[in-house]
């Protein structure tokens, strides 16, 4: 056989060899081109399909009939913007008609959201007539003692949380192929508690940045300044609460997605203990709803409202036997109302002013100082707390676990043919840097970017490396638990988001600023934010000379040039955190800060164009 082949080869001239080579290359090019064109055709067909679905969803939203919007109110001039607690109390006292209240808020939602040029665009889908029908069917025979905690309260639901009859997309066009057939468990629970969903709130594609924009419903704006974002990923809902379109909203939080929008929008936001509530029935922004990192850092639902009392009502409504009987993975921990209502006992508060990774702006530092001064003046003991790990360690660990797969893989898979929005471009580029180039860049870039690049790998990390990072996460949790126990403090108070709401489109370049927000997610602890103050004229700066040497970099320059400039009047908050399953105490501390600081500022930018 070999002799035959050798003889044949000896008969070939150089020209014959060249012809064979040329024909092989030609055939290869043809086959490759065919496959390329076929893949390209499939890609274009998929994008066209997704665009058709987007057009259809928008048309359905635009053409949906809302009879309640044409309904005349008894005396609209006397209608008030009420908290959830006030709404419940007035309905029970027969001084507020729940149907009239729904109609009033529906008109307000439409007025401040619809306009394409000036509207805040916080709403994904409108449920006004459905809400009116629910309000009409409320049991009229209940009393203050027998009425459920959220009786008659209109609410906005983050669109990823799964409301029957709506799309639950997480900003992904591929999820427009069908509507929710049933309520998720969180929505089911608040309905049982008497709440009335009136709309769903907009979010960001893939739900992983501090903005709320996607190709389906567009970009949400901040009611304090329309050129800025209301945050994300629960940004639409936060804007609705800030404008008084709804008294209450239900969001979700995996790295600050409730608390960042609350900070940016000047409202209260609360993330419960990460395993205390259920996400059963809520979509996950990954292909086939499979998010592997969620086993280490789970998402949790939670409330956003104008007051801490309203967040308390949500926790009271959801922490019931209906919760843990419907989801056996949730520990049966009743809500201890008496701990929250104890407004007499004095507290020992630990505090820290910086995580060493992202220095808070001047307003954020003042907000923390004013809060601590108010707590001390009221008789509470405030002691400095030394965090057992700093932001450099914490941030590297979060990035290392969330990006363990490499190359933004599960995020891009979740798009199922849709293009990623521009806000993710920095993260995508960074995740695809070859490791040989990554090794060089880590040695020449500024320290923060180098640190993050060093926490990731092109192609992902090994199972052993992921195991080590998971072990580090467990060690971090033990260290913080021991430190808080040894300090003997009831809670920790520290900066909220360290800078005010950013202009649209730059969240991907400011992910470093999220470090204060995701710490409770790493620990699985409850945490909330309370608005304290607004940026003053002389605080619209972020001076390099005020920063540690290892923070004088691109992120700091963007903060100085784009975030702090013209930021006067934007709200800033403080954060509160307690150990796991001490949600009631966390809310108790938040309530005390709210009472003592008495933040009164309200957004007005959204009103200027009506």
Coordinates of C-alpha atoms in Angstrom, one line a residue:
X1 CA 0.0 0.0 0.0
X2 CA 2.7 2.4 1.0
X3 CA 4.7 1.5 -2.2
X4 CA 1.7 2.4 -4.3
X5 CA 1.3 5.7 -2.7
X6 CA 5.0 6.5 -3.0
X7 CA 4.9 5.5 -6.7
X8 CA 2.0 7.8 -7.3
X9 CA 3.7 10.7 -5.6
X10 CA 6.8 10.3 -7.7
X11 CA 4.7 10.7 -10.9
X12 CA 3.4 14.1 -9.7
X13 CA 5.1 17.2 -11.1
X14 CA 5.5 20.4 -9.1
X15 CA 2.6 21.8 -11.2
X16 CA 0.4 18.9 -10.2
X17 CA 1.2 19.4 -6.5
X18 CA 0.4 23.1 -6.9
X19 CA -2.9 22.3 -8.6
X20 CA -3.9 19.9 -5.8
X21 CA -2.9 22.5 -3.2
X22 CA -4.8 25.2 -5.0
X23 CA -7.9 23.1 -5.4
X24 CA -7.8 22.1 -1.8
X25 CA -7.6 25.7 -0.7
X26 CA -10.4 26.7 -3.1
X27 CA -12.7 24.0 -1.8
X28 CA -11.8 24.9 1.7
X29 CA -12.7 28.6 1.0
X30 CA -15.9 27.6 -0.6
X31 CA -17.0 25.4 2.2
X32 CA -15.9 28.0 4.8
X33 CA -17.8 30.7 2.9
X34 CA -20.9 28.5 2.8
X35 CA -20.7 27.9 6.5
X36 CA -20.0 31.6 7.2
X37 CA -22.9 32.7 5.1
X38 CA -25.2 30.1 6.6
X39 CA -24.2 31.3 10.1
X40 CA -24.6 34.9 9.1
X41 CA -28.0 34.1 7.6
X42 CA -29.1 32.4 10.8
X43 CA -27.8 35.3 12.9
X44 CA -29.7 37.9 10.7
X45 CA -32.9 35.8 10.8
X46 CA -32.7 35.6 14.6
X47 CA -32.1 39.3 14.9
X48 CA -35.0 40.0 12.6
X49 CA -37.2 37.7 14.7
X50 CA -36.2 39.4 17.9
X51 CA -36.8 42.8 16.3
X52 CA -40.3 41.6 15.3
X53 CA -41.0 40.5 18.8
X54 CA -39.9 43.9 20.2
X55 CA -42.1 45.7 17.7
X56 CA -45.0 43.4 18.6
X57 CA -44.5 44.0 22.4
X58 CA -44.4 47.7 21.9
X59 CA -47.5 47.7 19.7
X60 CA -49.4 45.6 22.3
X61 CA -48.4 48.1 25.0
X62 CA -49.3 51.1 22.9
X63 CA -52.7 49.7 21.8
X64 CA -53.8 48.2 25.2
X65 CA -57.0 49.8 26.4
X66 CA -57.0 51.5 29.8
X67 CA -60.5 52.7 30.5
X68 CA -59.5 54.0 33.9
X69 CA -57.4 56.7 32.3
X70 CA -60.6 58.3 30.9
X71 CA -62.4 58.0 34.2
X72 CA -63.4 61.2 36.0
X73 CA -62.2 61.4 39.6
X74 CA -64.5 62.8 42.3
X75 CA -62.1 65.6 43.2
X76 CA -58.7 65.1 41.8
X77 CA -57.4 68.3 43.4
X78 CA -57.9 66.8 46.8
X79 CA -56.1 63.5 46.0
X80 CA -52.9 63.1 48.0
X81 CA -49.6 61.2 47.5
X82 CA -49.7 58.7 50.3
X83 CA -47.3 56.1 51.7
X84 CA -48.3 52.5 51.7
X85 CA -49.1 52.7 55.4
X86 CA -51.2 55.8 55.0
X87 CA -53.0 54.2 52.0
X88 CA -54.0 51.2 54.0
X89 CA -55.1 53.3 57.0
X90 CA -57.2 55.7 55.0
X91 CA -58.9 52.9 53.1
X92 CA -59.8 51.2 56.3
X93 CA -61.0 54.5 57.8
X94 CA -63.3 54.9 54.7
X95 CA -61.7 58.3 53.9
X96 CA -60.0 56.9 50.7
X97 CA -61.7 55.0 47.9
X98 CA -59.3 52.4 46.7
X99 CA -60.7 52.5 43.2
X100 CA -60.3 56.3 43.0
X101 CA -56.8 56.0 44.4
X102 CA -55.9 53.4 41.7
X103 CA -57.3 55.7 39.0
X104 CA -55.4 58.7 40.4
X105 CA -52.1 56.9 40.4
X106 CA -52.7 55.4 37.0
X107 CA -53.2 58.8 35.5
X108 CA -50.0 60.0 37.3
X109 CA -48.1 57.0 36.0
X110 CA -49.2 57.8 32.4
X111 CA -48.5 61.5 32.8
X112 CA -44.9 61.2 33.9
X113 CA -43.8 58.2 32.0
X114 CA -45.3 58.2 28.5
X115 CA -43.7 61.2 26.8
X116 CA -40.9 60.0 24.6
X117 CA -38.8 63.1 24.9
X118 CA -39.4 64.1 28.5
X119 CA -41.1 61.2 30.2
X120 CA -39.1 59.2 32.8
X121 CA -40.0 55.9 30.9
X122 CA -39.9 53.8 34.1
X123 CA -42.7 51.5 33.2
X124 CA -42.4 48.2 31.2
X125 CA -46.1 47.3 31.2
X126 CA -49.2 49.1 32.5
X127 CA -51.9 47.2 34.5
X128 CA -54.3 50.0 35.2
X129 CA -57.6 48.4 34.5
X130 CA -56.6 45.1 36.1
X131 CA -55.6 47.1 39.2
X132 CA -59.0 49.0 39.2
X133 CA -60.8 45.7 39.0
X134 CA -58.8 44.3 41.9
X135 CA -59.5 47.5 44.0
X136 CA -63.2 47.1 43.2
X137 CA -63.2 43.5 44.6
X138 CA -61.5 44.3 47.9
X139 CA -63.3 42.8 50.9
X140 CA -65.2 45.7 52.5
X141 CA -65.8 43.8 55.8
X142 CA -62.3 43.8 57.1
X143 CA -61.2 45.9 60.0
X144 CA -57.8 47.4 61.1
X145 CA -57.2 44.1 63.0
X146 CA -58.2 41.7 60.3
X147 CA -57.1 43.5 57.1
X148 CA -53.9 42.2 55.6
X149 CA -50.7 44.3 55.8
X150 CA -50.8 45.8 52.3
X151 CA -54.6 46.1 52.0
X152 CA -55.5 48.2 49.0
X153 CA -51.9 49.4 48.4
X154 CA -51.0 49.9 44.7
X155 CA -47.5 48.6 43.9
X156 CA -45.0 48.4 41.0
X157 CA -43.3 45.1 40.4
X158 CA -39.9 44.8 38.8
X159 CA -40.7 43.2 35.5
X160 CA -38.3 40.3 36.1
X161 CA -40.4 39.2 39.1
X162 CA -43.1 37.5 37.1
X163 CA -46.6 39.0 37.1
X164 CA -49.3 36.9 35.4
X165 CA -50.1 38.1 31.9
X166 CA -47.0 40.2 31.5
X167 CA -43.6 39.6 29.9
X168 CA -40.8 38.8 32.3
X169 CA -37.7 39.5 30.3
X170 CA -34.9 40.9 32.4
X171 CA -34.4 43.2 29.5
X172 CA -33.9 40.3 27.1
X173 CA -35.8 40.3 23.8
X174 CA -35.7 36.5 23.6
X175 CA -38.1 36.4 26.6
X176 CA -40.8 38.1 24.5
X177 CA -41.9 34.7 23.1
X178 CA -44.5 34.2 25.8
X179 CA -46.2 35.9 28.7
X180 CA -46.2 34.8 32.3
X181 CA -48.9 32.1 32.9
X182 CA -48.8 32.5 36.7
X183 CA -47.6 34.9 39.3
X184 CA -44.2 34.3 40.8
X185 CA -44.3 33.4 44.5
X186 CA -43.3 36.9 45.7
X187 CA -46.1 38.4 43.6
X188 CA -48.5 35.8 44.9
X189 CA -47.6 36.6 48.5
X190 CA -48.1 40.4 48.2
X191 CA -51.4 39.9 46.4
X192 CA -52.5 37.7 49.4
X193 CA -51.4 40.6 51.6
X194 CA -53.8 42.9 49.8
X195 CA -51.4 44.7 47.4
X196 CA -52.5 45.7 44.0
X197 CA -50.0 45.5 41.1
X198 CA -50.5 48.6 38.9
X199 CA -47.5 48.3 36.6
X200 CA -44.2 46.6 36.1
X201 CA -40.9 48.5 36.3
X202 CA -38.2 48.7 33.7
X203 CA -34.8 47.2 34.1
X204 CA -31.5 46.8 32.3
X205 CA -30.6 44.1 29.8
X206 CA -29.1 41.2 31.7
X207 CA -29.8 43.0 35.0
X208 CA -26.1 43.5 35.9
X209 CA -25.4 47.2 35.8
X210 CA -26.5 50.3 37.7
X211 CA -28.8 51.5 34.9
X212 CA -32.2 50.6 33.5
X213 CA -32.1 50.4 29.7
X214 CA -32.8 47.8 27.1
X215 CA -33.9 47.4 23.5
X216 CA -37.5 46.5 24.4
X217 CA -38.7 49.4 26.5
X218 CA -35.9 51.9 26.2
X219 CA -34.0 54.0 28.8
X220 CA -35.4 55.0 32.2
X221 CA -34.5 58.5 33.5
X222 CA -33.9 59.8 37.0
X223 CA -36.8 62.1 38.2
X224 CA -34.2 64.3 40.0
X225 CA -32.3 64.9 36.8
X226 CA -33.4 63.5 33.5
X227 CA -29.9 63.4 32.1
X228 CA -29.0 60.8 34.8
X229 CA -29.9 57.2 35.5
X230 CA -32.2 56.1 38.3
X231 CA -29.9 53.2 38.8
X232 CA -30.4 49.5 38.2
X233 CA -31.3 46.9 37.9
X234 CA -34.6 47.9 39.8
X235 CA -34.3 51.5 38.5
X236 CA -37.7 51.8 36.9
X237 CA -39.4 50.9 40.1
X238 CA -37.3 53.3 42.2
X239 CA -38.1 56.2 39.8
X240 CA -41.9 55.4 40.1
X241 CA -41.7 55.5 43.9
X242 CA -39.6 58.7 43.9
X243 CA -42.2 60.4 41.7
X244 CA -45.2 59.3 43.8
X245 CA -46.6 57.2 41.0
X246 CA -46.7 54.3 43.4
X247 CA -46.2 54.2 47.2
X248 CA -44.3 50.9 47.0
X249 CA -42.3 48.7 44.7
X250 CA -40.9 45.2 44.8
X251 CA -37.4 44.8 43.3
X252 CA -34.6 42.3 43.5
X253 CA -31.0 42.5 44.6
X254 CA -27.9 40.5 43.8
X255 CA -25.2 43.2 44.1
X256 CA -27.1 46.3 45.1
X257 CA -30.0 46.2 42.5
X258 CA -32.5 47.5 45.0
X259 CA -30.3 49.8 47.1
X260 CA -28.4 51.5 44.2
X261 CA -31.6 52.7 42.6
X262 CA -32.9 53.7 46.0
X263 CA -29.8 55.8 46.6
X264 CA -30.0 57.4 43.2
X265 CA -33.7 58.2 43.5
X266 CA -33.7 59.4 47.1
X267 CA -35.9 56.7 48.6
X268 CA -35.6 53.8 51.1
X269 CA -34.5 50.4 49.8
X270 CA -34.2 47.2 51.7
X271 CA -32.4 43.9 50.8
X272 CA -33.5 41.1 53.2
X273 CA -31.3 38.3 54.4
X274 CA -30.4 36.6 51.1
X275 CA -32.1 33.3 52.0
X276 CA -35.1 34.6 53.9
X277 CA -37.4 35.2 51.0
X278 CA -38.1 33.2 47.8
X279 CA -37.4 33.9 44.2
X280 CA -39.6 31.0 43.0
X281 CA -41.1 31.8 39.7
X282 CA -38.9 34.9 39.0
X283 CA -36.8 34.8 35.8
X284 CA -33.1 34.7 35.9
X285 CA -31.2 36.6 33.1
X286 CA -29.3 33.5 32.0
X287 CA -30.1 30.9 29.3
X288 CA -32.8 28.4 30.5
X289 CA -33.0 30.4 33.8
X290 CA -29.8 28.7 35.1
X291 CA -27.5 31.0 37.0
X292 CA -24.7 28.9 38.6
X293 CA -23.1 31.7 40.7
X294 CA -26.4 32.2 42.4
X295 CA -25.6 29.2 44.7
X296 CA -22.8 31.3 46.2
X297 CA -24.3 34.8 45.9
X298 CA -28.1 34.5 45.5
X299 CA -30.5 37.2 44.5
X300 CA -33.3 38.2 46.8
X301 CA -36.4 40.2 46.4
X302 CA -37.2 43.3 48.6
X303 CA -39.1 46.5 48.9
X304 CA -38.5 50.1 47.8
X305 CA -40.6 52.9 49.3
X306 CA -40.7 56.4 50.7
X307 CA -40.6 55.2 54.3
X308 CA -39.1 52.4 56.3
X309 CA -42.5 51.6 57.7
X310 CA -43.6 50.6 54.3
X311 CA -40.6 48.3 53.9
X312 CA -41.6 46.8 57.3
X313 CA -45.1 46.1 56.0
X314 CA -43.7 44.2 53.0
X315 CA -41.5 42.0 55.2
X316 CA -44.5 41.4 57.6
X317 CA -46.6 40.5 54.6
X318 CA -44.1 38.0 53.1
X319 CA -42.6 36.3 56.1
X320 CA -45.6 34.0 56.7
X321 CA -46.3 30.3 56.6
X322 CA -47.5 30.7 53.0
X323 CA -43.9 31.5 52.1
X324 CA -42.1 28.6 53.6
X325 CA -44.9 26.1 52.8
X326 CA -44.7 27.1 49.1
X327 CA -40.9 27.0 49.0
X328 CA -39.3 24.4 51.3
X329 CA -35.9 25.8 50.7
X330 CA -36.8 28.9 52.7
X331 CA -36.2 28.7 56.5
X332 CA -39.5 29.1 58.4
X333 CA -38.5 32.3 60.3
X334 CA -41.5 34.4 61.3
X335 CA -41.1 38.2 61.3
X336 CA -40.5 39.5 64.8
X337 CA -42.6 42.6 64.7
X338 CA -41.8 43.6 68.3
X339 CA -38.1 44.1 67.5
X340 CA -38.9 46.6 64.8
X341 CA -41.5 48.4 66.9
X342 CA -39.1 48.8 69.9
X343 CA -38.3 52.5 69.6
X344 CA -37.1 52.9 73.2
X345 CA -34.0 50.8 73.7
X346 CA -30.6 52.4 72.9
X347 CA -28.4 50.9 70.2
X348 CA -24.7 50.3 69.8
X349 CA -23.8 51.2 66.2
X350 CA -20.5 50.3 64.5
X351 CA -19.4 52.5 61.6
X352 CA -16.7 52.8 59.0
X353 CA -16.2 55.7 56.7
X354 CA -14.4 54.0 53.7
X355 CA -13.7 50.5 52.4
X356 CA -10.3 51.6 51.1
X357 CA -11.3 50.8 47.5
X358 CA -13.6 53.7 46.4
X359 CA -13.4 56.9 48.4
X360 CA -16.9 58.4 49.0
X361 CA -17.5 61.9 47.7
X362 CA -17.7 64.9 50.0
X363 CA -21.5 64.7 50.3
X364 CA -21.4 61.0 51.1
X365 CA -18.9 61.7 53.9
X366 CA -21.0 64.5 55.3
X367 CA -24.2 62.3 55.1
X368 CA -22.5 59.7 57.2
X369 CA -21.2 62.2 59.7
X370 CA -24.6 63.9 60.1
X371 CA -26.2 60.5 60.6
X372 CA -23.7 59.5 63.3
X373 CA -24.0 62.8 65.0
X374 CA -27.8 62.5 65.1
X375 CA -27.7 58.9 66.5
X376 CA -25.2 60.0 69.1
X377 CA -27.3 63.0 70.1
X378 CA -30.3 60.7 70.5
X379 CA -28.4 58.6 73.1
X380 CA -27.1 55.8 70.9
X381 CA -23.5 54.7 71.1
X382 CA -21.6 55.0 67.9
X383 CA -18.2 53.3 67.8
X384 CA -15.7 53.0 65.0
X385 CA -15.6 49.5 63.4
X386 CA -12.6 48.1 61.6
X387 CA -13.7 45.9 58.7
X388 CA -11.9 42.6 58.7
X389 CA -11.5 42.8 54.9
X390 CA -11.2 45.8 52.7
X391 CA -12.8 46.6 49.3
X392 CA -9.8 45.4 47.4
X393 CA -10.2 41.9 48.7
X394 CA -14.0 42.0 48.6
X395 CA -14.3 43.3 45.0
X396 CA -11.7 40.9 43.7
X397 CA -13.6 38.0 45.3
X398 CA -16.9 39.1 43.8
X399 CA -15.5 39.5 40.3
X400 CA -13.5 36.3 40.6
X401 CA -16.7 34.2 41.4
X402 CA -19.1 36.0 39.0
X403 CA -16.6 35.8 36.1
X404 CA -15.3 32.3 36.8
X405 CA -16.7 31.0 33.5
X406 CA -14.7 33.6 31.5
X407 CA -15.4 35.7 28.5
X408 CA -18.8 37.0 29.8
X409 CA -20.0 33.6 28.6
X410 CA -23.3 32.9 30.4
X411 CA -24.4 36.6 29.9
X412 CA -23.8 36.4 26.2
X413 CA -25.5 33.0 25.9
X414 CA -28.6 34.5 27.7
X415 CA -29.0 37.0 24.8
X416 CA -29.8 34.2 22.4
X417 CA -28.8 36.2 19.3
X418 CA -29.6 39.7 20.6
X419 CA -26.7 42.2 20.6
X420 CA -25.4 43.4 24.0
X421 CA -26.2 47.0 24.8
X422 CA -23.2 49.4 24.7
X423 CA -23.1 49.8 28.5
X424 CA -21.5 46.3 28.7
X425 CA -18.8 47.0 26.2
X426 CA -16.1 47.7 28.7
X427 CA -16.8 44.5 30.6
X428 CA -16.9 42.4 27.4
X429 CA -13.6 43.8 26.2
X430 CA -12.0 43.2 29.5
X431 CA -13.3 39.6 29.8
X432 CA -11.8 38.7 26.3
X433 CA -8.3 40.0 26.8
X434 CA -5.8 37.2 26.1
X435 CA -4.1 36.0 29.2
X436 CA -0.6 36.8 27.8
X437 CA -1.7 40.4 27.2
X438 CA -3.6 40.4 30.5
X439 CA -0.3 39.6 32.3
X440 CA 1.3 42.7 30.7
X441 CA -1.6 45.0 31.3
X442 CA -1.8 44.1 35.0
X443 CA 1.7 45.5 35.3
X444 CA 1.2 48.7 33.4
X445 CA -2.5 49.8 34.1
X446 CA -3.6 51.7 37.2
X447 CA -3.9 49.6 40.3
X448 CA -7.7 49.2 40.4
X449 CA -8.1 48.1 36.8
X450 CA -5.1 45.9 37.1
X451 CA -6.6 44.3 40.2
X452 CA -9.8 43.5 38.4
X453 CA -8.1 42.1 35.3
X454 CA -6.0 39.9 37.6
X455 CA -9.1 38.5 39.1
X456 CA -10.4 37.1 35.8
X457 CA -9.1 34.8 33.1
X458 CA -9.7 34.4 29.4
X459 CA -11.5 31.1 29.0
X460 CA -12.4 31.0 32.7
X461 CA -10.7 29.5 35.7
X462 CA -10.2 25.9 36.7
X463 CA -12.5 24.0 39.1
X464 CA -9.8 24.0 41.7
X465 CA -9.4 27.8 41.4
X466 CA -13.2 28.3 41.7
X467 CA -13.1 26.0 44.8
X468 CA -10.4 28.2 46.3
X469 CA -12.4 31.4 45.7
X470 CA -15.5 29.8 47.2
X471 CA -13.4 28.9 50.3
X472 CA -12.3 32.5 50.5
X473 CA -15.9 33.6 50.4
X474 CA -16.7 31.3 53.4
X475 CA -13.7 32.7 55.2
X476 CA -14.8 36.2 54.5
X477 CA -18.2 35.5 56.0
X478 CA -16.6 34.0 59.1
X479 CA -14.3 37.0 59.5
X480 CA -17.1 39.5 59.4
X481 CA -19.3 37.5 61.7
X482 CA -16.5 37.2 64.3
X483 CA -15.7 40.9 64.0
X484 CA -19.2 42.1 64.5
X485 CA -19.7 39.7 67.4
X486 CA -16.5 40.8 69.1
X487 CA -17.4 44.5 68.6
X488 CA -20.7 43.9 70.3
X489 CA -22.6 46.2 67.9
X490 CA -26.3 46.0 66.9
X491 CA -25.7 47.1 63.4
X492 CA -23.1 48.7 61.0
X493 CA -23.7 52.1 59.4
X494 CA -21.5 53.1 56.5
X495 CA -21.6 55.0 53.2
X496 CA -24.4 54.2 50.7
X497 CA -23.5 54.5 47.1
X498 CA -20.3 56.7 47.4
X499 CA -21.3 59.1 44.6
X500 CA -24.6 60.5 43.3
X501 CA -26.5 59.1 40.3
X502 CA -24.3 59.0 37.1
X503 CA -25.2 60.4 33.7
X504 CA -26.7 57.8 31.3
X505 CA -24.4 55.3 29.6
X506 CA -21.3 55.3 31.9
X507 CA -22.2 52.6 34.5
X508 CA -19.9 50.1 32.8
X509 CA -16.9 52.3 33.5
X510 CA -17.9 52.9 37.1
X511 CA -18.5 49.4 38.4
X512 CA -15.8 50.0 41.0
X513 CA -18.2 52.3 42.8
X514 CA -20.5 49.4 43.6
X515 CA -18.2 48.1 46.4
X516 CA -20.3 49.3 49.3
X517 CA -23.5 47.9 47.9
X518 CA -22.4 44.3 47.2
X519 CA -20.8 43.6 50.6
X520 CA -24.1 42.4 52.2
X521 CA -24.7 40.2 49.2
X522 CA -21.3 38.5 49.8
X523 CA -22.2 38.0 53.5
X524 CA -25.9 37.1 52.8
X525 CA -26.8 39.8 55.4
X526 CA -29.8 42.2 55.3
X527 CA -29.0 45.7 54.4
X528 CA -30.9 48.9 53.6
X529 CA -30.3 52.5 52.5
X530 CA -31.9 55.7 53.9
X531 CA -31.7 59.0 52.1
X532 CA -30.0 61.7 54.2
X533 CA -29.0 64.7 52.2
X534 CA -28.4 66.2 48.8
X535 CA -25.2 67.5 47.1
X536 CA -24.4 71.2 47.9
X537 CA -23.1 73.7 45.5
X538 CA -19.6 73.5 47.0
X539 CA -19.6 69.7 46.9
X540 CA -19.7 69.2 43.2
X541 CA -16.2 67.9 43.0
X542 CA -14.0 64.8 43.3
X543 CA -10.5 66.1 43.7
X544 CA -7.6 63.8 43.0
X545 CA -5.6 65.3 45.8
X546 CA -8.2 64.1 48.3
X547 CA -7.9 60.5 47.2
X548 CA -5.5 57.8 48.2
X549 CA -2.7 57.4 45.7
X550 CA -4.0 54.0 44.5
X551 CA -7.4 55.5 43.5
X552 CA -6.1 58.4 41.3
X553 CA -7.1 56.7 38.1
X554 CA -9.6 56.6 35.2
X555 CA -12.6 55.8 37.4
X556 CA -11.8 58.8 39.6
X557 CA -11.4 61.0 36.6
X558 CA -14.8 59.9 35.2
X559 CA -16.3 60.5 38.6
X560 CA -14.8 64.0 38.8
X561 CA -15.6 65.0 35.2
X562 CA -19.0 63.4 34.6
X563 CA -20.6 62.4 37.8
X564 CA -19.9 65.3 40.3
X565 CA -20.2 68.2 37.8
X566 CA -23.7 69.7 37.9
X567 CA -24.7 67.2 40.6
X568 CA -26.1 69.9 43.0
X569 CA -29.4 68.7 44.5
X570 CA -28.9 65.0 43.8
X571 CA -29.7 62.7 46.8
X572 CA -27.1 60.7 48.9
X573 CA -27.9 57.9 51.4
X574 CA -26.3 55.9 54.2
X575 CA -26.3 52.1 54.4
X576 CA -27.3 49.9 57.4
X577 CA -26.3 46.3 57.7
X578 CA -26.9 43.6 60.4
X579 CA -26.0 39.9 60.6
X580 CA -28.2 37.3 58.9
X581 CA -31.8 36.9 60.0
X582 CA -31.7 40.2 61.9
X583 CA -33.8 41.9 59.3
X584 CA -36.1 43.4 61.9
X585 CA -33.2 45.0 63.7
X586 CA -31.8 46.4 60.4
X587 CA -35.1 48.0 59.7
X588 CA -35.3 49.3 63.3
X589 CA -32.0 51.1 62.8
X590 CA -33.1 52.4 59.4
X591 CA -36.3 53.7 61.0
X592 CA -34.3 55.5 63.7
X593 CA -32.0 57.2 61.1
X594 CA -35.1 58.2 59.1
X595 CA -36.7 59.7 62.2
X596 CA -33.7 61.6 63.4
X597 CA -32.5 62.9 60.0
X598 CA -36.0 63.6 58.6
X599 CA -35.0 63.9 54.9
X600 CA -37.6 66.0 53.1
X601 CA -36.1 66.7 49.7
X602 CA -38.2 65.7 46.7
X603 CA -37.4 65.3 43.0
X604 CA -38.8 67.9 40.6
X605 CA -37.0 67.5 37.3
X606 CA -39.7 65.2 36.0
X607 CA -42.4 67.9 36.5
X608 CA -40.7 70.7 34.6
X609 CA -41.8 69.5 31.1
X610 CA -45.5 69.0 31.7

